[in-house]
Structure formats: C-alpha cells, structure tokens
C-alpha cells in the first residue's frame, strides 16, 4: 500500500501546468481581478463539497473517489489548453476543486484504516509524512521540467504532460487496497454524515483535534501562494526567484520526512514547535533580505511538520465509521480560513510590504501555541 501511496502522491502533484498556469491566464487576456475570481471559485468549490465528499467516502468506496478525482482534474487541464478562455478556466477550476474535495478525507481514512488492519496504525504519521514529501519532490520536479517542455511545445505540451500525469495518477489509485464494505445507499450516506458530526459534538478531544488542523495548516498554506512575491521583494533577480522557492520547498519536504519522530511530541513540544516556527517566520520575513528567506523556509518546514502531526492526532481520536467525514470537516475549516487569509493578504498587501504581511502571519501561530499550552495545563 505504501508504494502505491507514494506513487499516487507524486503523480498527483507532478503537474507541469502549476508553475505556468497564471501566465496562461494572463496571456489569454485575463485581468488580475478575473484571475483572483478564479482562485475564489476554486476555493468555494472545495468548501461546498468538502463535507459531502467525506461522507461519500465513508458510505461508498474510498478507492473509487481517489481514482475519479484525478480524471476530473485532467479534464479541467485539457479544457484550459484546448479552449483558453475565462469560461474554460472557470470550468477547469471547478473540476480541479471537485478533484481536491474527492481526495480530501478519503485518502487519509483509507491509509489509516489499512494500517490499522495491519496493526501498524502507529506508523501513520511516518507514512503520510513520506507521501507529502513525495508530492513536494514532484512539485520541485515539475518546476524544473516546465521550462524546457514549455520552450519546446508551449502551453499545449505542458498541458498534455499534466493530463498524462492525471491519467497515471488515476491508474495508480486503482491499486489501493480497501478492506471494507461500502453500503452504497443514499440513506447510509446521510446517516454517515449525521454520525460523524455527532461524534465531534460528543467528544471534546475530537473537537479539539478538528480545530487544530485548520489552525496549523491554513495560514502558511495560503502564504505559500505569495512566496514568489516575498522573494522578489528582497531584491533577488527574477531569474533567481525559482531557486529560492526550491529552498523553501526543500525545507517543507524535510518537515514531512521528520513527521514520524515528531508524532511523539507532547503538548509542550508541539507548542514549542509552533512558537519556534512562528518566530522564524516573523524574523525572516521582516528582515527584507535574501538571508531572511532561509528563516522563512525553516518556518514553513516546521509548519508542514506540525500539519502532518495534527492530522495524525485527529486520526487517532476518531472512532467509528465517520473517519473520512470528520477529516473532511477539518479540511473544510482549512479551506474557509485559507479564503480569509487570501482576503486579508489582499487588503494588507496593498498598503504594507510583503515582508510585513508575512510577519503578521506569525501571530495566529503564537495564539495557537498558547492555546495548546493552556490546554495541557487544564488537562493536568
């Protein structure tokens, strides 16, 4: 299963369109406002489908959702390069949003329960950390290959490679083991949704774990979209920006690989991790120099580590049949907070330097670290 998971994670992120799709939109004639509206549409699609897709994964086959999602994403990428226009881009983002929603919750639930069946549930954080690392390596590989492929064949070549990666990802998903019986009835889907949400209301530890996931994942995940602007604002030449971004992604990959040992962190250790990462982010971003990007990379690596550990803690606390549903609830919270961060960055970024806005992004993590530490004292 782990070999299938790592291949799936790599192919899911090995999309050569990622580094250049914004250029495709601009070259088609879209304004900045229109491009921003596409991002909002993408996020809203995920918000609307996040919890229903998790309930589908609990009531039906999780493996089915995992291979169906990449096919929809590939169809969206094909629309972009075959019919470049605002409406094709919008349809592609809707399909991409559906793809993300179908996989969110289903993948984590399938992996955890298959590991649990083998008596290896304690390996979940390590396995998922390695899968995240495989995806991050794929992103860096896509960044490196997008330029040469684009130079040879332009957007059609980059798009064809992206669609091929989606098809291979869907084929890989069919190899996932799934030792569970899906009911396949609409009644059961609704009952699964109600049961999963009832578990969260009844169990305080589940609620806390649900809240921790978006609190850790949302801010840095949204700031990642603006890292190129932060790097350029330090005075780095345009041609060198991708190399600094690769430094950040290397640190994120390292954070994923360290998630297994970090799962043993207690509340104090987890709060310390968040605090140290927040201080590194604030200090590194506020320097306004290229050297500060190294600290930002260190911070992002710490946040990625904390994100995987928070997900592992949520999985350990979930009992019953609503695992994918509750995981999707956490993902929904992440999506909603991410949209809020996008809006805040748009408002603050128009008047403040990018480094200042990034530094302000450290504040929520200090608050979360304080809440985790206070929660430990209350439990004692």
Coordinates of C-alpha atoms in Angstrom, one line a residue:
X1 CA 0.0 0.0 0.0
X2 CA 2.8 2.5 0.9
X3 CA 4.4 2.1 -2.6
X4 CA 1.0 2.8 -4.2
X5 CA 0.5 5.8 -1.9
X6 CA 3.9 7.4 -2.6
X7 CA 3.4 6.9 -6.4
X8 CA -0.1 8.4 -6.1
X9 CA 1.2 11.4 -4.1
X10 CA 4.0 12.0 -6.6
X11 CA 1.8 11.9 -9.7
X12 CA -1.0 13.9 -8.0
X13 CA 1.5 16.9 -7.7
X14 CA 3.5 16.3 -10.9
X15 CA 1.6 18.8 -12.9
X16 CA 3.7 20.9 -15.2
X17 CA 0.9 23.5 -15.6
X18 CA 1.3 24.5 -11.9
X19 CA 4.3 26.9 -12.5
X20 CA 2.8 28.5 -15.6
X21 CA -1.0 28.5 -15.4
X22 CA -1.1 32.1 -14.2
X23 CA 0.9 33.1 -17.2
X24 CA -1.6 31.2 -19.4
X25 CA -4.4 33.2 -17.9
X26 CA -2.6 36.5 -18.4
X27 CA -1.5 35.7 -21.9
X28 CA -5.2 34.9 -22.7
X29 CA -6.0 38.5 -21.7
X30 CA -7.5 38.0 -18.2
X31 CA -7.1 40.8 -15.7
X32 CA -5.8 40.5 -12.2
X33 CA -9.3 40.7 -10.9
X34 CA -10.5 37.9 -13.2
X35 CA -7.6 35.7 -12.2
X36 CA -8.4 36.3 -8.5
X37 CA -12.1 35.4 -9.1
X38 CA -10.9 32.1 -10.5
X39 CA -9.0 31.4 -7.3
X40 CA -12.1 32.2 -5.2
X41 CA -14.2 29.9 -7.4
X42 CA -11.6 27.1 -6.9
X43 CA -11.7 27.5 -3.1
X44 CA -15.5 27.8 -2.9
X45 CA -15.9 24.6 -4.9
X46 CA -13.8 22.8 -2.3
X47 CA -15.8 24.4 0.6
X48 CA -19.1 23.3 -0.8
X49 CA -18.1 19.7 -1.5
X50 CA -15.7 19.1 1.3
X51 CA -18.0 17.5 3.9
X52 CA -20.4 15.8 1.4
X53 CA -17.3 14.2 -0.3
X54 CA -16.1 12.9 3.1
X55 CA -19.5 11.3 3.8
X56 CA -19.5 9.8 0.3
X57 CA -16.1 8.3 1.1
X58 CA -17.5 6.7 4.3
X59 CA -20.6 5.4 2.6
X60 CA -19.2 4.3 -0.7
X61 CA -15.7 3.2 -1.9
X62 CA -12.8 5.5 -1.0
X63 CA -10.7 4.0 -3.7
X64 CA -13.4 5.0 -6.3
X65 CA -13.2 8.6 -5.2
X66 CA -9.4 8.5 -5.3
X67 CA -9.2 7.5 -9.0
X68 CA -12.2 9.5 -10.1
X69 CA -10.7 12.8 -8.8
X70 CA -7.6 12.8 -11.0
X71 CA -9.7 12.1 -14.1
X72 CA -11.8 15.2 -13.4
X73 CA -8.6 17.3 -12.8
X74 CA -7.1 16.1 -16.1
X75 CA -10.3 17.0 -17.9
X76 CA -10.1 20.5 -16.4
X77 CA -6.4 20.9 -17.5
X78 CA -7.4 19.8 -21.0
X79 CA -10.1 22.5 -21.2
X80 CA -7.5 25.1 -20.3
X81 CA -5.2 24.4 -23.1
X82 CA -7.7 23.4 -25.8
X83 CA -10.2 26.3 -25.2
X84 CA -8.3 29.0 -23.4
X85 CA -11.0 31.5 -22.2
X86 CA -12.5 32.7 -19.0
X87 CA -15.3 30.2 -19.0
X88 CA -13.0 27.3 -19.8
X89 CA -10.6 28.4 -17.0
X90 CA -13.6 28.6 -14.6
X91 CA -14.9 25.2 -15.6
X92 CA -11.4 23.8 -15.1
X93 CA -11.1 25.3 -11.6
X94 CA -14.5 23.8 -10.7
X95 CA -13.3 20.4 -11.8
X96 CA -10.0 20.9 -10.0
X97 CA -11.9 21.8 -6.9
X98 CA -14.0 18.7 -7.1
X99 CA -10.8 16.7 -7.6
X100 CA -9.4 18.0 -4.4
X101 CA -12.6 17.5 -2.4
X102 CA -13.0 13.9 -3.5
X103 CA -9.5 13.0 -2.3
X104 CA -9.6 15.0 0.9
X105 CA -10.6 12.8 3.8
X106 CA -10.9 9.7 1.6
X107 CA -7.1 9.3 1.3
X108 CA -6.4 9.8 5.0
X109 CA -9.2 7.5 6.1
X110 CA -8.1 4.7 3.6
X111 CA -4.5 4.8 4.7
X112 CA -5.2 4.9 8.4
X113 CA -7.7 2.1 8.4
X114 CA -5.5 -0.1 6.2
X115 CA -2.5 0.5 8.5
X116 CA -4.8 -0.2 11.5
X117 CA -5.9 -3.5 9.9
X118 CA -2.2 -4.5 9.7
X119 CA -1.6 -3.4 13.3
X120 CA 0.6 -0.5 12.1
X121 CA -1.6 2.5 12.9
X122 CA 1.3 4.0 14.9
X123 CA 3.2 4.3 11.5
X124 CA 0.5 6.7 10.1
X125 CA 2.4 9.9 10.6
X126 CA 5.6 8.5 9.2
X127 CA 3.8 7.1 6.1
X128 CA 1.8 10.2 5.5
X129 CA 4.9 12.4 6.0
X130 CA 6.7 10.4 3.4
X131 CA 3.8 10.8 1.0
X132 CA 3.7 14.5 1.5
X133 CA 7.5 14.5 0.8
X134 CA 6.9 12.6 -2.4
X135 CA 4.3 15.2 -3.5
X136 CA 6.7 18.0 -2.7
X137 CA 9.5 16.4 -4.7
X138 CA 7.0 16.2 -7.6
X139 CA 6.3 19.9 -7.3
X140 CA 10.0 20.8 -7.5
X141 CA 10.5 18.4 -10.4
X142 CA 7.5 20.0 -12.2
X143 CA 9.1 23.4 -11.7
X144 CA 12.3 22.2 -13.2
X145 CA 10.7 20.5 -16.2
X146 CA 8.1 23.1 -17.0
X147 CA 10.6 25.5 -18.5
X148 CA 12.2 23.1 -21.1
X149 CA 8.9 21.5 -22.0
X150 CA 7.3 24.9 -22.5
X151 CA 10.2 26.0 -24.6
X152 CA 9.7 23.1 -26.9
X153 CA 5.9 22.9 -27.2
X154 CA 4.4 25.9 -25.4
X155 CA 1.2 25.6 -23.4
X156 CA -0.2 22.5 -25.4
X157 CA 2.9 20.5 -24.5
X158 CA 2.8 21.5 -20.8
X159 CA -0.9 20.8 -20.7
X160 CA -0.6 17.3 -22.4
X161 CA 2.1 16.4 -19.8
X162 CA -0.2 17.5 -17.0
X163 CA -3.2 15.5 -18.4
X164 CA -0.9 12.4 -18.7
X165 CA 0.2 12.7 -15.1
X166 CA -3.5 12.8 -14.0
X167 CA -4.3 9.7 -16.0
X168 CA -1.3 7.8 -14.5
X169 CA -2.4 9.0 -11.0
X170 CA -5.9 7.6 -11.6
X171 CA -4.5 4.3 -12.8
X172 CA -2.3 4.2 -9.7
X173 CA -5.3 4.8 -7.4
X174 CA -6.9 1.6 -8.6
X175 CA -4.1 -0.3 -6.9
X176 CA -5.0 0.9 -3.4
X177 CA -6.2 -2.0 -1.1
X178 CA -9.6 -1.4 0.5
X179 CA -10.8 -4.0 3.0
X180 CA -14.1 -2.5 3.9
X181 CA -17.7 -3.0 2.8
X182 CA -19.3 0.1 1.3
X183 CA -23.1 0.3 1.8
X184 CA -23.7 2.4 -1.4
X185 CA -27.1 3.7 -0.3
X186 CA -28.1 7.3 -0.1
X187 CA -29.7 6.7 3.3
X188 CA -26.4 5.4 4.6
X189 CA -24.6 8.4 3.2
X190 CA -26.9 10.8 5.2
X191 CA -26.7 8.6 8.3
X192 CA -22.9 8.5 8.0
X193 CA -22.8 12.3 7.8
X194 CA -25.0 12.7 10.9
X195 CA -23.0 10.1 12.8
X196 CA -19.7 11.7 12.0
X197 CA -20.8 15.1 13.1
X198 CA -22.4 13.7 16.2
X199 CA -19.1 12.1 17.2
X200 CA -17.4 15.5 17.0
X201 CA -20.1 17.2 19.2
X202 CA -20.0 14.4 21.8
X203 CA -16.2 14.0 22.2
X204 CA -14.2 17.1 23.3
X205 CA -10.9 15.6 22.3
X206 CA -12.2 15.1 18.7
X207 CA -13.4 18.7 18.6
X208 CA -10.0 20.0 19.7
X209 CA -8.2 17.9 17.1
X210 CA -10.6 19.1 14.4
X211 CA -9.9 22.7 15.3
X212 CA -6.1 22.2 15.5
X213 CA -5.8 21.0 11.9
X214 CA -7.0 24.3 10.2
X215 CA -5.3 26.4 12.9
X216 CA -2.0 24.9 11.8
X217 CA -2.5 24.3 8.1
X218 CA -4.4 27.3 6.8
X219 CA -2.2 30.4 7.3
X220 CA 1.1 29.1 6.0
X221 CA -0.7 27.2 3.2
X222 CA -2.2 30.5 2.0
X223 CA 1.1 32.4 2.4
X224 CA 2.8 29.9 0.2
X225 CA 0.9 31.4 -2.8
X226 CA 2.7 34.7 -2.2
X227 CA 6.3 33.4 -1.5
X228 CA 7.5 34.4 -5.0
X229 CA 6.4 38.0 -4.3
X230 CA 8.2 37.9 -0.9
X231 CA 11.4 36.6 -2.5
X232 CA 11.3 39.2 -5.3
X233 CA 10.7 42.0 -2.8
X234 CA 14.1 41.2 -1.2
X235 CA 15.9 42.3 -4.3
X236 CA 16.6 38.9 -5.8
X237 CA 16.8 38.9 -9.6
X238 CA 13.8 37.5 -11.4
X239 CA 15.8 34.6 -12.8
X240 CA 16.9 33.5 -9.3
X241 CA 13.4 33.5 -7.7
X242 CA 12.7 29.8 -8.5
X243 CA 15.9 28.7 -6.8
X244 CA 14.8 30.5 -3.6
X245 CA 11.4 28.9 -3.9
X246 CA 13.1 25.5 -4.2
X247 CA 14.9 26.2 -0.9
X248 CA 11.5 26.7 0.8
X249 CA 10.1 23.5 -0.7
X250 CA 13.2 21.6 0.3
X251 CA 12.6 22.7 3.9
X252 CA 8.9 21.7 3.6
X253 CA 9.9 18.3 2.3
X254 CA 12.3 17.8 5.2
X255 CA 9.5 18.7 7.6
X256 CA 7.4 15.9 6.0
X257 CA 10.1 13.4 6.5
X258 CA 10.6 14.3 10.2
X259 CA 6.9 13.8 11.0
X260 CA 7.3 10.2 12.2
X261 CA 9.6 11.1 15.2
X262 CA 7.7 14.3 15.8
X263 CA 4.5 12.4 16.4
X264 CA 5.8 11.6 19.9
X265 CA 5.9 15.3 20.8
X266 CA 3.6 16.1 23.7
X267 CA 1.6 19.3 24.0
X268 CA 4.5 21.2 25.3
X269 CA 6.7 20.0 22.4
X270 CA 4.0 20.8 19.9
X271 CA 3.5 24.3 21.3
X272 CA 7.3 24.8 21.2
X273 CA 7.4 23.7 17.6
X274 CA 4.7 26.2 16.6
X275 CA 6.3 29.0 18.6
X276 CA 9.8 28.5 17.1
X277 CA 8.4 28.3 13.6
X278 CA 6.3 31.5 14.1
X279 CA 9.3 33.4 15.4
X280 CA 11.4 32.2 12.4
X281 CA 8.7 33.4 10.1
X282 CA 8.3 36.8 11.7
X283 CA 12.1 37.4 11.9
X284 CA 12.9 36.1 8.5
X285 CA 10.1 37.9 6.7
X286 CA 10.8 41.2 8.4
X287 CA 14.5 41.4 7.5
X288 CA 13.7 42.2 3.9
X289 CA 16.9 40.5 2.8
X290 CA 17.5 37.2 0.9
X291 CA 19.1 35.7 4.0
X292 CA 15.8 36.0 5.7
X293 CA 14.2 33.6 3.2
X294 CA 16.2 30.8 4.8
X295 CA 14.4 31.5 8.1
X296 CA 11.1 31.6 6.2
X297 CA 12.0 28.2 4.7
X298 CA 12.8 26.9 8.2
X299 CA 9.4 28.2 9.4
X300 CA 7.5 26.5 6.6
X301 CA 9.3 23.3 7.3
X302 CA 8.2 23.5 10.9
X303 CA 4.6 24.3 9.9
X304 CA 4.5 21.3 7.5
X305 CA 5.7 19.1 10.3
X306 CA 3.1 20.4 12.6
X307 CA 0.4 19.9 9.9
X308 CA 1.2 16.2 9.5
X309 CA 1.3 15.7 13.3
X310 CA -2.0 17.4 13.8
X311 CA -3.6 15.2 11.1
X312 CA -2.2 12.1 12.8
X313 CA -3.6 13.1 16.2
X314 CA -7.0 13.7 14.6
X315 CA -7.0 10.2 13.1
X316 CA -6.1 8.6 16.4
X317 CA -9.0 10.3 18.1
X318 CA -11.6 9.3 15.6
X319 CA -13.6 6.1 16.2
X320 CA -16.4 4.5 14.3
X321 CA -17.3 4.8 10.6
X322 CA -17.2 8.5 10.1
X323 CA -13.4 8.9 9.7
X324 CA -13.5 10.4 6.2
X325 CA -16.4 12.7 7.2
X326 CA -14.6 14.2 10.2
X327 CA -11.3 14.5 8.2
X328 CA -13.3 16.5 5.6
X329 CA -14.7 18.7 8.4
X330 CA -11.1 19.6 9.3
X331 CA -10.3 20.2 5.6
X332 CA -13.4 22.4 5.3
X333 CA -12.1 24.5 8.2
X334 CA -8.8 24.8 6.5
X335 CA -10.4 26.0 3.2
X336 CA -12.5 28.6 5.0
X337 CA -9.6 30.0 6.9
X338 CA -7.5 30.0 3.7
X339 CA -10.0 32.1 1.9
X340 CA -9.9 34.5 4.9
X341 CA -6.1 34.7 4.7
X342 CA -6.4 35.4 0.9
X343 CA -8.7 38.3 1.7
X344 CA -6.6 39.6 4.5
X345 CA -3.4 39.5 2.4
X346 CA -5.2 41.3 -0.5
X347 CA -6.2 44.1 1.9
X348 CA -2.9 44.4 3.8
X349 CA -0.7 43.8 0.8
X350 CA -2.0 46.8 -1.0
X351 CA -0.6 49.1 1.7
X352 CA 2.1 47.1 3.5
X353 CA 5.3 45.4 2.3
X354 CA 5.1 41.7 1.6
X355 CA 7.6 41.0 4.4
X356 CA 5.4 42.8 6.9
X357 CA 2.3 40.9 5.9
X358 CA 4.2 37.6 6.2
X359 CA 5.5 38.6 9.6
X360 CA 1.9 39.3 10.7
X361 CA 1.1 35.7 9.6
X362 CA 3.2 34.5 12.6
X363 CA 0.7 35.9 15.1
X364 CA -2.0 33.3 14.7
X365 CA 0.6 30.5 15.3
X366 CA 1.7 32.2 18.6
X367 CA -2.0 32.3 19.6
X368 CA -2.4 28.6 18.7
X369 CA 0.7 27.6 20.6
X370 CA -0.6 29.4 23.6
X371 CA -3.9 27.6 23.4
X372 CA -2.2 24.2 23.1
X373 CA 0.0 25.0 26.2
X374 CA -3.0 26.3 28.2
X375 CA -5.0 23.2 27.2
X376 CA -2.2 21.0 28.6
X377 CA -2.3 22.8 32.0
X378 CA -6.1 22.4 32.1
X379 CA -5.8 18.7 31.4
X380 CA -3.3 18.3 34.2

